[in-house]
Coordinates of C-alpha atoms in Angstrom, one line a residue:
X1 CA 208.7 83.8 119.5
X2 CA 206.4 84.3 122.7
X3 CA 203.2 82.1 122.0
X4 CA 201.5 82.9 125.4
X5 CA 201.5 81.4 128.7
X6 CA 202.7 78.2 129.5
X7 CA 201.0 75.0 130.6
X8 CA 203.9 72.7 131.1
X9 CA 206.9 71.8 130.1
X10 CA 209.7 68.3 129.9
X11 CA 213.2 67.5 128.9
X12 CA 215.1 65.1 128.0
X13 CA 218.8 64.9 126.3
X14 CA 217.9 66.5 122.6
X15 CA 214.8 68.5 123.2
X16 CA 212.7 70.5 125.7
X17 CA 209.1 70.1 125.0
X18 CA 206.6 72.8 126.2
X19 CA 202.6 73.5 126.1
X20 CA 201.5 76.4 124.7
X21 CA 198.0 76.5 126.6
X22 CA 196.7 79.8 125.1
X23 CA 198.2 78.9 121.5
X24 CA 197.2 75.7 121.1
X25 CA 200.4 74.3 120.3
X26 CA 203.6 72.7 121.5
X27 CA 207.0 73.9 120.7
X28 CA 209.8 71.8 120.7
X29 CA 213.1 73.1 121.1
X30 CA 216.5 71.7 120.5
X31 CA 219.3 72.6 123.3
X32 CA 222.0 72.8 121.4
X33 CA 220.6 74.8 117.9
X34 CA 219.9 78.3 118.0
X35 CA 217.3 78.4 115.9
X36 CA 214.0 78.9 116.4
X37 CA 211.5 76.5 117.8
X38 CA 209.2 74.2 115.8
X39 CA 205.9 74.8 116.8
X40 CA 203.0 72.0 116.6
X41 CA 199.7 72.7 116.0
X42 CA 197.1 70.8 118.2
X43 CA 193.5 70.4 118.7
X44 CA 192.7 71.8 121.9
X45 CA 194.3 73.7 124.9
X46 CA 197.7 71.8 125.6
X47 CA 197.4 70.9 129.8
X48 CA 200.5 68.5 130.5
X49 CA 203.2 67.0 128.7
X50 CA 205.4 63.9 129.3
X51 CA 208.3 62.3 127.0
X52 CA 210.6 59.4 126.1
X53 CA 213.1 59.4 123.7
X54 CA 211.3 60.5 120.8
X55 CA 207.7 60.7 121.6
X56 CA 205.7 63.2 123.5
X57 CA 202.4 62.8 125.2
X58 CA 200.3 65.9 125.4
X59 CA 197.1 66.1 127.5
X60 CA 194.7 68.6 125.0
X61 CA 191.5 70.2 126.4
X62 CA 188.3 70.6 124.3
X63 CA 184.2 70.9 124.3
X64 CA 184.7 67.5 123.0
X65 CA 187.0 66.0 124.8
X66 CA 190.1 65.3 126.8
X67 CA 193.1 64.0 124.5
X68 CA 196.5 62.9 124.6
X69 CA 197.9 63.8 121.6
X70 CA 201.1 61.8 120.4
X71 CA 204.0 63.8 118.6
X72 CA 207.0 62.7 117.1
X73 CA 209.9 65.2 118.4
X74 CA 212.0 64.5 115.3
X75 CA 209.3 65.0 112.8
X76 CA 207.0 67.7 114.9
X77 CA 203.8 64.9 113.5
X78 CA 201.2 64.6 115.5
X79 CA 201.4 60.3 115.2
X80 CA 198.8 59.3 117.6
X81 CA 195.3 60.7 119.5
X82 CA 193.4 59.5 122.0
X83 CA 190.3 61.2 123.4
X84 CA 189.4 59.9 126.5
X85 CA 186.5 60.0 128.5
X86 CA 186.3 62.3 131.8
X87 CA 189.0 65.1 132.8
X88 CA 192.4 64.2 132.3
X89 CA 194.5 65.5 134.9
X90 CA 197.7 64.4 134.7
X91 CA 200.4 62.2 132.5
X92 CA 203.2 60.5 132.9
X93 CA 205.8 58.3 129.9
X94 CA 206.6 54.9 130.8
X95 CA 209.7 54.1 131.1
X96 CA 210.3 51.8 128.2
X97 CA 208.6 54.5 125.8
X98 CA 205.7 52.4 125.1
X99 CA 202.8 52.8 127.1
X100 CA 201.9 56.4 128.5
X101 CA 199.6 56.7 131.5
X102 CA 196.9 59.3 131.8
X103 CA 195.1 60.0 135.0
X104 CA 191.4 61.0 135.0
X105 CA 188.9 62.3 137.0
X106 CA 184.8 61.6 136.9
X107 CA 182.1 62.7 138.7
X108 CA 182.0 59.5 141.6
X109 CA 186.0 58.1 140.7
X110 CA 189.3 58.3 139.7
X111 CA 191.3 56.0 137.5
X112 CA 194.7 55.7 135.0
X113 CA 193.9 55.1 131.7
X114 CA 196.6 53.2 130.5
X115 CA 197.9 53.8 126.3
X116 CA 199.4 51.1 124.9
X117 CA 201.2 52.7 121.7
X118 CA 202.7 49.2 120.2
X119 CA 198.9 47.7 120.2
X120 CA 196.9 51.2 120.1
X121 CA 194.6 50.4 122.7
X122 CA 193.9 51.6 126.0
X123 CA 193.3 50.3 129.0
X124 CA 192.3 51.4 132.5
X125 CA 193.6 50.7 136.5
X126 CA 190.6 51.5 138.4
X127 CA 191.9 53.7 141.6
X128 CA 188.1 54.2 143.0
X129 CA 188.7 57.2 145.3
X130 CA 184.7 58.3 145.5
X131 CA 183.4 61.4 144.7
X132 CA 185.4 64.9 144.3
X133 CA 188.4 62.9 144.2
X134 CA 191.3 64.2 141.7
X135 CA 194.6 62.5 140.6
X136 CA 197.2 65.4 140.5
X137 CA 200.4 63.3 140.1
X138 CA 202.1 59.9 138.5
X139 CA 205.3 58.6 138.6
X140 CA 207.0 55.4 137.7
X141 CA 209.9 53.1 139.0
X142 CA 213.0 53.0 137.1
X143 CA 212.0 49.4 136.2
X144 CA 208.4 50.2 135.4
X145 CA 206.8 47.7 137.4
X146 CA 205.3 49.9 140.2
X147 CA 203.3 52.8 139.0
X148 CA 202.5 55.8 142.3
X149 CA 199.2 57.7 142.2
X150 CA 199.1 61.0 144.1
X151 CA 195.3 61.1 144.8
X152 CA 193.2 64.1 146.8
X153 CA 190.4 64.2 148.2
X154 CA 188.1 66.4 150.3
X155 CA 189.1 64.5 153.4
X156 CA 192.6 64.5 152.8
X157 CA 195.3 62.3 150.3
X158 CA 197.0 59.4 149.9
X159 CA 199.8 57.6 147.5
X160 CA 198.6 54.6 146.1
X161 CA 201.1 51.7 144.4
X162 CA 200.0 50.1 141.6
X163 CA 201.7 46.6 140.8
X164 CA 202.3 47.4 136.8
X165 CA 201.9 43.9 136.0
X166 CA 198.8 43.2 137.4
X167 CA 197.2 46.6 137.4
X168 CA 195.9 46.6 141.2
X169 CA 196.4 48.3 143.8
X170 CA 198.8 47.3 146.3
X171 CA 198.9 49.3 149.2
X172 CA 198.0 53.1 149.8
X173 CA 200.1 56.1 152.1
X174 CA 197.9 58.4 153.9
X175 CA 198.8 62.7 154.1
X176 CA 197.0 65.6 154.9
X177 CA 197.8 68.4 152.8
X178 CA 197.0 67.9 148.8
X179 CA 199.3 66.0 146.7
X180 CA 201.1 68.7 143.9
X181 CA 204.0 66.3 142.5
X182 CA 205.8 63.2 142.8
X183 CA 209.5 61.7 141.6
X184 CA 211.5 58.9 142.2
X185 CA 214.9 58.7 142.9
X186 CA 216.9 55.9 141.2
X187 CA 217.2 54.1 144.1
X188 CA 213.6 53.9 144.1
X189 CA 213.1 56.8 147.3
X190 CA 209.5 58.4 146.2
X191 CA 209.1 62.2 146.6
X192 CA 206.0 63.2 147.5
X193 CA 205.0 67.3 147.4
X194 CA 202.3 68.2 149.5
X195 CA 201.1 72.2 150.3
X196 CA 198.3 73.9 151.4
X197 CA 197.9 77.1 153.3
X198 CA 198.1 75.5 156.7
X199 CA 201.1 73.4 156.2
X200 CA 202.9 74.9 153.3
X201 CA 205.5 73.5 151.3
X202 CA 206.7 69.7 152.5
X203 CA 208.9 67.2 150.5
X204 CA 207.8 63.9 152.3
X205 CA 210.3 60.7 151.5
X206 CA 208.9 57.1 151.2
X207 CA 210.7 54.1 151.4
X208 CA 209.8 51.7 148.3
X209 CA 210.7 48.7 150.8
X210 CA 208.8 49.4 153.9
X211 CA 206.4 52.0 152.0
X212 CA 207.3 54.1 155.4
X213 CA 208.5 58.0 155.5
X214 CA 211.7 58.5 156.4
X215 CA 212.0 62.1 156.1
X216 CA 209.9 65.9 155.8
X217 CA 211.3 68.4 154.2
X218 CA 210.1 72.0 154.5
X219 CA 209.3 73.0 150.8
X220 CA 208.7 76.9 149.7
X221 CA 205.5 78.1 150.7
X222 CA 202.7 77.3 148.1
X223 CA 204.6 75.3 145.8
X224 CA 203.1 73.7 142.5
X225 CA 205.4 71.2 141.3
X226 CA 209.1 69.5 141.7
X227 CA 212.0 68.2 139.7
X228 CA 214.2 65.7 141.1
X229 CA 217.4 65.1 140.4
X230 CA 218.4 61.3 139.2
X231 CA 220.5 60.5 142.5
X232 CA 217.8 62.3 145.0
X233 CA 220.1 64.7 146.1
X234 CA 218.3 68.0 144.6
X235 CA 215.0 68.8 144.3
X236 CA 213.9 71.7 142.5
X237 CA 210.8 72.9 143.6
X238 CA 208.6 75.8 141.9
X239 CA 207.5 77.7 144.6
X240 CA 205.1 81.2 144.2
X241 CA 207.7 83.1 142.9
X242 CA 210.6 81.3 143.0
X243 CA 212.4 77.8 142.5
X244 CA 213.6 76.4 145.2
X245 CA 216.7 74.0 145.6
X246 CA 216.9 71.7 148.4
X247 CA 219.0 69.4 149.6
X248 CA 217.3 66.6 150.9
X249 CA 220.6 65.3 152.7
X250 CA 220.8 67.9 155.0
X251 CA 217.0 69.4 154.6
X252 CA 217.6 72.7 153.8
X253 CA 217.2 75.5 151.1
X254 CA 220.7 76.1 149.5
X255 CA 219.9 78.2 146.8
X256 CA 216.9 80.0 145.1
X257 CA 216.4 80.4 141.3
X258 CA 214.0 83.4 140.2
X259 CA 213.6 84.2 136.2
X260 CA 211.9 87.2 135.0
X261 CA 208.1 86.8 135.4
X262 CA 206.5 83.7 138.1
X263 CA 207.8 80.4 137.3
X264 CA 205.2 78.0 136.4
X265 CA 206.8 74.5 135.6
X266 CA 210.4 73.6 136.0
X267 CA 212.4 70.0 134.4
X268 CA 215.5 69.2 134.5
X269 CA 217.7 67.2 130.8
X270 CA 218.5 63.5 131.0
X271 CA 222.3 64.3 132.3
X272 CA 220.6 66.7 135.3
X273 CA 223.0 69.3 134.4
X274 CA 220.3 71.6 132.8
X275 CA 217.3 72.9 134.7
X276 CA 214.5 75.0 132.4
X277 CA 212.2 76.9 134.0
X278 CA 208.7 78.2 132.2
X279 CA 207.0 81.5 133.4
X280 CA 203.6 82.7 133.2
X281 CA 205.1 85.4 130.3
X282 CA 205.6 82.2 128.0
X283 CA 209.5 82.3 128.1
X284 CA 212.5 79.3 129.1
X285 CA 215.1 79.9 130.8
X286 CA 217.9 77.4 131.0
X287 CA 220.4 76.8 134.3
X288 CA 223.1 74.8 134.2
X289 CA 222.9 73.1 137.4
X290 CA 225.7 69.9 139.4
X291 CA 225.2 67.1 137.3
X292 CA 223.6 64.0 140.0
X293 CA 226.8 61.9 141.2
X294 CA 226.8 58.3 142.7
X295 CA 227.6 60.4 146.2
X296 CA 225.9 63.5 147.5
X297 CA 227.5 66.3 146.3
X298 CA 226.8 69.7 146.6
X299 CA 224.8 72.1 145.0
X300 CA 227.6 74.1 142.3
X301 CA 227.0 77.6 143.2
X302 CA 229.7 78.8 141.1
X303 CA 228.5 77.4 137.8
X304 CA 225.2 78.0 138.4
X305 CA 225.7 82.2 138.7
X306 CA 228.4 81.7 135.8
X307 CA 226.0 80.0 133.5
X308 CA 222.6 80.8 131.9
X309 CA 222.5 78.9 128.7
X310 CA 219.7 80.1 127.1
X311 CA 219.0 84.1 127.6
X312 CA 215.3 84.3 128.4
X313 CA 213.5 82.8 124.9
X314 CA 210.0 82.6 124.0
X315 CA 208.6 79.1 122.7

């Protein structure tokens, strides 16, 4: 059931969740029934998606406004809406499935409007970036009490920490090359994508203690977005027309995923065995990929040429 090209897609362990930007609805799709998918209707043209257990946050485009619509995975209900002022750019689920962050973009600023779903109010961390300034990626601790920004800007970008608590800044990482994803690593090791046409792909490595990088990795050549793996050991990066897998152990390329039309979103399932990959023809392809271990171990070759799980499908 092809509904179009695809906007984005997440996972978690019962359902892959994907944006339907030309349909104007989100399909969610259960792993492990063959069925077909339930399809949500929303107002506006779905952008982003991010998702806890049960919830889904989906950034809608219209004349109106920006939204992020809330949907109930179980129920395929659209539970919650909240149009928000300026261009949302990007969202991200808190960890303890209660408040989802929403980045935005005006014409002089940047900030993350903060949803509050137990109270139903929002509120907002000012990030103050000055004009043409865009936030193209979020991502949370495990713990959910520091909150990264990936910000751009015409004279470059920077990462910038936000104590949770307090909702201020707390310190900022300078790079060159646009921001296009972040993800961090249970042991708290951000992953910062960068690309433009000068430097290419590059996976840079933060330290959360020291706030230093430890590590560049070379990353594809115009890649869009990544998907980390829990222990930091993979990262699957959607490149042009490809996805990527890296080691970041040893910093190289051990293996490259194509699907049948140009990948445009990848995300990996709560264990990290399953990698699904979207594509500009508006099908999902599932991998099974080495589950993350405690210790670096390496990419499993074997089971991922033995194993597609889900034949191409259209959501």
């Amino acid at each position: 059931m092809n509904r179009g090209p695809i906007a984005d897609l997440t996972a978690n362990a019962d359902a892959i969740v994907v944006a339907n930007y030309g349909d104007d609805s989100v399909a969610v799709v259960r792993p492990d029934n063959a069925g077909a998918p339930a399809l949500v209707s929303v107002e506006g043209e779905p952008l982003a998606v991010a998702l806890t257990d049960d919830l889904a946050f989906v950034v809608t485009s219209a004349a109106e406004a920006d939204t992020v619509a809330v949907i109930d995975t179980r129920t395929h209900a659209v539970v919650g809406s909240y149009p928000l002022a300026f261009a949302v750019t990007a969202v991200l689920a808190g960890p303890d499935g209660k408040r989802a962050y929403a980045a935005r973009a005006g014409h002089d600023h940047v900030d993350v409007a903060v949803i509050d779903i137990t109270a139903d109010r929002v509120g907002t961390i000012d990030i103050g970036a000055g004009a043409g300034s865009t936030i193209d990626a979020l991502a949370v601790d495990a713990a959910g009490r520091r909150l990264y920004v990936g910000v751009t800007t015409s004279r470059g970008s920077r990462v910038v920490v936000v104590d949770i608590e307090t909702a201020k800044a707390r310190k900022s990482i300078a790079f060159g090359a646009p921001i296009r994803d972040l993800a961090v690593a249970a042991d708290g090791s951000v992953y910062v994508l960068t690309s433009d046409l000068q430097a290419r792909g590059v996976v840079e490595v933060i330290d959360p203690k020291t706030f230093g990088i430890t590590a560049s990795i070379n990353a594809g050549t115009l890649p869009i977005q990544m998907a980390l793996s829990a222990d930091g050991a993979r990262a699957y990066v959607v490149d042009y027309d490809q996805i990527a897998v890296l080691c970041t152990v040893t910093h190289e390329v051990i293996e490259t995923i194509t699907v049948g039309a140009r990948p445009v979103a990848a995300a990996l399932n709560t264990a990290g065995d399953r990698l699904y990959v979207a594509d500009v023809d508006g099908c999902v392809t599932a991998f099974r990929v080495a589950a993350p271990a405690p210790l670096y171990s390496p990419f499993d070759a074997v089971a991922f040429d033995a194993v597609r799980e889900l034949a191409p499908v259209g959501v």
